[in-house]
mmCIF file of C-alpha atoms in Angstrom:
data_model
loop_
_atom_site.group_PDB
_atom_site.id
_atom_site.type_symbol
_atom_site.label_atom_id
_atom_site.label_comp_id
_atom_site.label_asym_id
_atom_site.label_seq_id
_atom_site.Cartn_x
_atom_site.Cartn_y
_atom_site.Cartn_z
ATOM 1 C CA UNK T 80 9.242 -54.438 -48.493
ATOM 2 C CA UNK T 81 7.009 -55.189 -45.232
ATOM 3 C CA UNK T 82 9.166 -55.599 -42.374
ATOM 4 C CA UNK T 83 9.466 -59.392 -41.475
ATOM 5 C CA UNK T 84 10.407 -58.767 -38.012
ATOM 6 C CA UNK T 85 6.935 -58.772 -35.399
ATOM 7 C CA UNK T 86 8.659 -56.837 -32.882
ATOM 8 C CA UNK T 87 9.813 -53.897 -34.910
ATOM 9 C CA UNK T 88 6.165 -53.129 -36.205
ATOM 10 C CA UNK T 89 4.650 -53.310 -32.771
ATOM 11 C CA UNK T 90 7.425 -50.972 -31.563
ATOM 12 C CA UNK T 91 6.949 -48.387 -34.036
ATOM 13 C CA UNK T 92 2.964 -48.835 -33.369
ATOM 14 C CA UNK T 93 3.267 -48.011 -30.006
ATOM 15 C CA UNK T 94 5.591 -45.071 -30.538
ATOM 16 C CA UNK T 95 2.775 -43.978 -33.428
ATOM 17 C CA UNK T 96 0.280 -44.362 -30.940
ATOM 18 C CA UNK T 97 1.176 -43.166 -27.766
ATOM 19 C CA UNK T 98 0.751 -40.024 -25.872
ATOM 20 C CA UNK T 99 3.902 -37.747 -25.111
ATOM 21 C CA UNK T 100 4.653 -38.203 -21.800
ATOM 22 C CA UNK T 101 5.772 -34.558 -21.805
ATOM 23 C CA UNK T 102 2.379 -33.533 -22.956
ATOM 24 C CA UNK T 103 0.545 -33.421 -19.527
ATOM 25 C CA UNK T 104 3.664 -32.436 -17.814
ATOM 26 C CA UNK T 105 3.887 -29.373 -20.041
ATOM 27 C CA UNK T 106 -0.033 -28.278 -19.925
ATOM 28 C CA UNK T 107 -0.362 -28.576 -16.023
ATOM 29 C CA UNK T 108 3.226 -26.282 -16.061
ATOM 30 C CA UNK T 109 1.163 -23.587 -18.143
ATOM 31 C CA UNK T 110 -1.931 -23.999 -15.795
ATOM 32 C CA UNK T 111 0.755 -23.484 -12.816
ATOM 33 C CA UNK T 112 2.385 -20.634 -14.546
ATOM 34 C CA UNK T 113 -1.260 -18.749 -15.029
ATOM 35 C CA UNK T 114 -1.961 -18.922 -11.782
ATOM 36 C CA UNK T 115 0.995 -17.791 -10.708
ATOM 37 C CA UNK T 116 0.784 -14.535 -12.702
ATOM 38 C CA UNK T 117 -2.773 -13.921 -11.785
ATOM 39 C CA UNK T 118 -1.851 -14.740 -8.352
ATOM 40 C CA UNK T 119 1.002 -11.920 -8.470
ATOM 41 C CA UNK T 120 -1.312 -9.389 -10.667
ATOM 42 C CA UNK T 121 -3.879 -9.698 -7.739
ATOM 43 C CA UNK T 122 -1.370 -9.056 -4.970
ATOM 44 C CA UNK T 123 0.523 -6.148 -7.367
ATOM 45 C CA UNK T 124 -2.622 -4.586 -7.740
ATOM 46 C CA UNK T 125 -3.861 -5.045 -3.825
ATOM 47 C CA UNK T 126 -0.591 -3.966 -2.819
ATOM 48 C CA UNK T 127 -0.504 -0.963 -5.498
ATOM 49 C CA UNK T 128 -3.862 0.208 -3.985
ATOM 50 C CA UNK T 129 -2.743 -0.438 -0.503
ATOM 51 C CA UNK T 130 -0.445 2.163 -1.128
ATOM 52 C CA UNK T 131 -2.004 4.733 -2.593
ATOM 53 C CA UNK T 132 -4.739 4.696 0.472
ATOM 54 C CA UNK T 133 -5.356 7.913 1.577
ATOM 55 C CA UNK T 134 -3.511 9.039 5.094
ATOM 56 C CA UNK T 135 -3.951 11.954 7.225
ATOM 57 C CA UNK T 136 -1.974 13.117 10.487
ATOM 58 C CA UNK T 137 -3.696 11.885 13.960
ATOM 59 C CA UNK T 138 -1.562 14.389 16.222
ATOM 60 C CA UNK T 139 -4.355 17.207 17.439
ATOM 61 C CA UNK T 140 -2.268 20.408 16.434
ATOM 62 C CA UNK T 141 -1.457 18.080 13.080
ATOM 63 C CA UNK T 142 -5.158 17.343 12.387
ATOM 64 C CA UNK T 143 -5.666 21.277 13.023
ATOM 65 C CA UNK T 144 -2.937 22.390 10.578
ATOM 66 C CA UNK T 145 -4.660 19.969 7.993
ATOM 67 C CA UNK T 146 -7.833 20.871 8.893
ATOM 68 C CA UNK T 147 -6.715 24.936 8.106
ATOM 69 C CA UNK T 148 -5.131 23.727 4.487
ATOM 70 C CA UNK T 149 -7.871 21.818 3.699
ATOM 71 C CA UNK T 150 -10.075 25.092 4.071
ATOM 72 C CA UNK T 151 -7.916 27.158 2.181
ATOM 73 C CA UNK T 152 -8.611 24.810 -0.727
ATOM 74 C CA UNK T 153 -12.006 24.828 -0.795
ATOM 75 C CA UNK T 154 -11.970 28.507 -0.638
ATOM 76 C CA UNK T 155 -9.363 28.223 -3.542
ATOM 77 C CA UNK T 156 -11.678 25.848 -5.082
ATOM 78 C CA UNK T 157 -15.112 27.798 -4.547
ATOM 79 C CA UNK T 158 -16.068 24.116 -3.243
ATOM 80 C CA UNK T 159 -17.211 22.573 -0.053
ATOM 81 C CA UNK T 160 -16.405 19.114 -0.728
ATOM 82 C CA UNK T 161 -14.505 17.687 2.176
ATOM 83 C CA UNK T 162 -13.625 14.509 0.627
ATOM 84 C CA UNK T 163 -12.168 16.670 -2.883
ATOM 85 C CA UNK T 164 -9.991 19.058 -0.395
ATOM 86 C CA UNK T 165 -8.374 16.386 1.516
ATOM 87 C CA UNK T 166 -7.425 14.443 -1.479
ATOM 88 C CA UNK T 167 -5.619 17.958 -2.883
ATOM 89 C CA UNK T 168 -3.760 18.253 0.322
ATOM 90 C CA UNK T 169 -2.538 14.537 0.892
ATOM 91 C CA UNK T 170 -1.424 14.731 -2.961
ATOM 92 C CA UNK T 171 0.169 18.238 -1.979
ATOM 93 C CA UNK T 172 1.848 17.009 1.147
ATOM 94 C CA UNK T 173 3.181 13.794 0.498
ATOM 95 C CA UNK T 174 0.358 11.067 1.513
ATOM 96 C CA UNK T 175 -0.649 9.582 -1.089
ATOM 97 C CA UNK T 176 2.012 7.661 -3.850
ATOM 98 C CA UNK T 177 4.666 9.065 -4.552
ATOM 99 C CA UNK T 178 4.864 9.299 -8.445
ATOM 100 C CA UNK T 179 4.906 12.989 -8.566
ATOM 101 C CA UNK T 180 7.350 13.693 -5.113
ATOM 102 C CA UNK T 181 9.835 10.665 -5.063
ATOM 103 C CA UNK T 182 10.076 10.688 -1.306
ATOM 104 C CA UNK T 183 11.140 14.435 -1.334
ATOM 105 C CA UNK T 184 7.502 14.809 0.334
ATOM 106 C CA UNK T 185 6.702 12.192 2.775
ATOM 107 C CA UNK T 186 3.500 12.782 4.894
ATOM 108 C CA UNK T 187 4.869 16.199 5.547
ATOM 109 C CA UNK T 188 2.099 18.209 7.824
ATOM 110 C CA UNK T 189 0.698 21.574 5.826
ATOM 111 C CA UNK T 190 2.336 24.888 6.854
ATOM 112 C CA UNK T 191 0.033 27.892 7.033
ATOM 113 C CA UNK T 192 3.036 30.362 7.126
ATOM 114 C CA UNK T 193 4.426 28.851 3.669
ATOM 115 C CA UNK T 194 1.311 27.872 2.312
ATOM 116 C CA UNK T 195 -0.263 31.879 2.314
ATOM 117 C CA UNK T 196 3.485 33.063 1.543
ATOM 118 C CA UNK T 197 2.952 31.351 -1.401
ATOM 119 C CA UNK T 198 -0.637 32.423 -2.225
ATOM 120 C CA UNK T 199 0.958 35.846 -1.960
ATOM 121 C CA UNK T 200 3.333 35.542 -4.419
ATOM 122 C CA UNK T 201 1.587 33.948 -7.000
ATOM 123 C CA UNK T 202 -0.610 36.509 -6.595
ATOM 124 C CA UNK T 203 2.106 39.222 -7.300
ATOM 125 C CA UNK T 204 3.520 37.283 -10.565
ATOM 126 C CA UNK T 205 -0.392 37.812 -11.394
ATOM 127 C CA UNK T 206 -1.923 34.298 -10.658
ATOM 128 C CA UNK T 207 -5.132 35.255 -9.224
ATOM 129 C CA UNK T 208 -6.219 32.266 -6.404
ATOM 130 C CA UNK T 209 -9.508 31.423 -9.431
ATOM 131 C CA UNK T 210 -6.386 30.817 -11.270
ATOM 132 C CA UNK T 211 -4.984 28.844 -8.424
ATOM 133 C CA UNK T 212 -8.387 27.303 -8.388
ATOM 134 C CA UNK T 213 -7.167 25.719 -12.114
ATOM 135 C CA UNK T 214 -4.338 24.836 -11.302
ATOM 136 C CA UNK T 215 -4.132 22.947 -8.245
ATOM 137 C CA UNK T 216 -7.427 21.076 -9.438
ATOM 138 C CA UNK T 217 -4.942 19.663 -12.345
ATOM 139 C CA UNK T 218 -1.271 19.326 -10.369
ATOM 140 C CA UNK T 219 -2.572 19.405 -6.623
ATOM 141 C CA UNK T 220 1.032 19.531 -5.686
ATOM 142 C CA UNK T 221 1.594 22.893 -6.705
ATOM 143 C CA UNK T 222 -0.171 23.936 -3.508
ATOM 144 C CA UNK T 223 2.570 22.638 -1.447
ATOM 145 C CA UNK T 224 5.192 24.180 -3.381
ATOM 146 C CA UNK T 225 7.352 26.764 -1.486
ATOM 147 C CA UNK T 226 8.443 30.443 -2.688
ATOM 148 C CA UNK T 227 11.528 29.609 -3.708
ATOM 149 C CA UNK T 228 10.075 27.156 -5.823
ATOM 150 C CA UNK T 229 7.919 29.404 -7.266
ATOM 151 C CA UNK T 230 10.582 31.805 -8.352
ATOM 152 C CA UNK T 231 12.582 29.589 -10.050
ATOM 153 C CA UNK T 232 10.210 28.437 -12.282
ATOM 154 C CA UNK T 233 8.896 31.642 -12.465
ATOM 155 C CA UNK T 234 11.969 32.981 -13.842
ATOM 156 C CA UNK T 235 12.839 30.085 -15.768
ATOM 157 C CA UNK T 236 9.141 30.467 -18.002
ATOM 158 C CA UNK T 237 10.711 34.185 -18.812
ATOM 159 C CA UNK T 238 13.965 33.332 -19.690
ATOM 160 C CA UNK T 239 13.515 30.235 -21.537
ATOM 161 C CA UNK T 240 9.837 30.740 -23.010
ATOM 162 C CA UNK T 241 9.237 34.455 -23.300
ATOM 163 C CA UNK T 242 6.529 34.978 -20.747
ATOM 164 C CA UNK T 243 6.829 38.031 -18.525
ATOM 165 C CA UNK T 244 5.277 37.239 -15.149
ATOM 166 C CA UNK T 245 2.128 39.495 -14.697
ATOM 167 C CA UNK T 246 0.664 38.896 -18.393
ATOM 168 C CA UNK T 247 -1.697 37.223 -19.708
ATOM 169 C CA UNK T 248 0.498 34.942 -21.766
ATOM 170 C CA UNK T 249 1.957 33.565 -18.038
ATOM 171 C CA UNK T 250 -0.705 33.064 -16.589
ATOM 172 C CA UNK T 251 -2.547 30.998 -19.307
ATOM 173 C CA UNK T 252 0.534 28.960 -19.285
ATOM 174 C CA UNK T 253 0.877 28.060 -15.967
ATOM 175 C CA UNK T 254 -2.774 27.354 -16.015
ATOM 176 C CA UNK T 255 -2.459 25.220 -18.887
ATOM 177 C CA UNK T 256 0.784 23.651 -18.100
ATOM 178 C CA UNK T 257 0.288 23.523 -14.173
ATOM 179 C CA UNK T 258 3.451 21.418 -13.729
ATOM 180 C CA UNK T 259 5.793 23.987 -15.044
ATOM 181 C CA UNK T 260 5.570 25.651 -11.636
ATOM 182 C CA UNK T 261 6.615 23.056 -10.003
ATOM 183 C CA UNK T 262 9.496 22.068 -11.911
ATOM 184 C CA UNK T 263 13.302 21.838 -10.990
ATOM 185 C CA UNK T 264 14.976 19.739 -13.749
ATOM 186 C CA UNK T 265 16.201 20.181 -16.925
ATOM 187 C CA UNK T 266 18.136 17.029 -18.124
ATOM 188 C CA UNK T 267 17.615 18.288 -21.744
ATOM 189 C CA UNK T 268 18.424 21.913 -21.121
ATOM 190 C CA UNK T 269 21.695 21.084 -19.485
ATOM 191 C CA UNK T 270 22.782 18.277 -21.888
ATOM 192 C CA UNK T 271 22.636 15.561 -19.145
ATOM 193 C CA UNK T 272 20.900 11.905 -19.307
ATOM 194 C CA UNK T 273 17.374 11.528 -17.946
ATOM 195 C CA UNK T 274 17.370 11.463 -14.596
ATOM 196 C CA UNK T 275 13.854 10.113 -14.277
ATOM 197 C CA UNK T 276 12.099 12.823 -12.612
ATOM 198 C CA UNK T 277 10.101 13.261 -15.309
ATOM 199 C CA UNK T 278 7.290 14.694 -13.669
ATOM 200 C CA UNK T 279 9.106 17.733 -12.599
ATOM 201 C CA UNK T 280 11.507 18.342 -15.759
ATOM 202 C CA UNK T 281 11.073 21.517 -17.985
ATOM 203 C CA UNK T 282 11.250 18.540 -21.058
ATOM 204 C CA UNK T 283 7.522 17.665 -20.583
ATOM 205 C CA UNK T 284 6.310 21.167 -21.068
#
């Protein structure tokens, strides 16, 4: 039956007819909220790259220690590339991000002493430096890895995977699997919860 009263149809027109007032309300709060997020991606990724800007020491006897590590890798290397060895050593030493390090390296100035101690000693569990060549070119933090390191992961590939040190079957792991000589955790091994060094746990090899 058609509704006698004016008023009510006109209401229910306008209600039919109008535009939400939420509507605009709503679309300019989604224009807001993707500028926001592009606004933070922008600064996350500026700030991310900030970061990971290369660094070097400015101290003279600093800049001479770097400049003697940097050497040693492009001798390791069998490359001349300036720009490729400094990149290895501010990886190595802590000057770039930390993903691999965790703060446990922080712009830490190269060692000569350490850094040939431990060219010698990979050397005597058979890891000839073209070998180092590999495997720094993969995990450039190897090359700041001490002896002691070095032993312990040494000695945890022959207990734990089978490899003597000075065969062939070592050293084409540790060239293949760089990281396993510089790693010093073992969340699975000793039946603990990740600890989220991930990058240095015997799980990933």
């Amino acid at each position: 039956r058609p509704d006698s009263n004016p008023h009510a149809m006109m209401s229910r027109a306008t209600m039919l007819n109008a535009t939400p007032r939420y509507a605009p309300t709503v679309a300019a709060h989604r224009r807001q909220s993707s500028s926001t997020l592009r606004s933070r991606a922008s600064s996350s990724s500026s700030s991310s790259s900030s970061s990971a800007a290369a660094s070097a020491p400015t101290a003279p006897e600093d800049i001479a220690a770097w400049r003697a590590a940097t050497d040693v890798v492009k001798d390791i290397l069998g490359d001349d590339d300036d720009e490729r060895a400094d990149t290895v050593v501010a990886k190595a030493f802590g000057w770039r991000a930390q993903g691999y390090w965790r703060n446990q390296k922080v712009c830490e100035v190269p060692n000569m002493e350490r850094i040939e101690a431990s060219l010698a000693y990979l050397a005597s569990v058979g890891v000839t430096r073209e070998n180092i060549g590999a495997i720094v070119s993969k995990q450039p933090e190897i090359f700041a890895c001490d002896v002691e390191q070095l032993e312990a992961a040494t000695t945890h590939i022959e207990k734990n995977f089978f490899m003597k040190r000075n065969t062939s079957g070592f050293v084409k792991f540790v060239v293949r699997v760089p990281m396993a000589l510089g790693c010093n955790v073992d969340c699975a091994g000793e039946g603990r919860a990740c600890e989220g060094e991930c990058n240095r746990c015997w799980a990933r090899t």
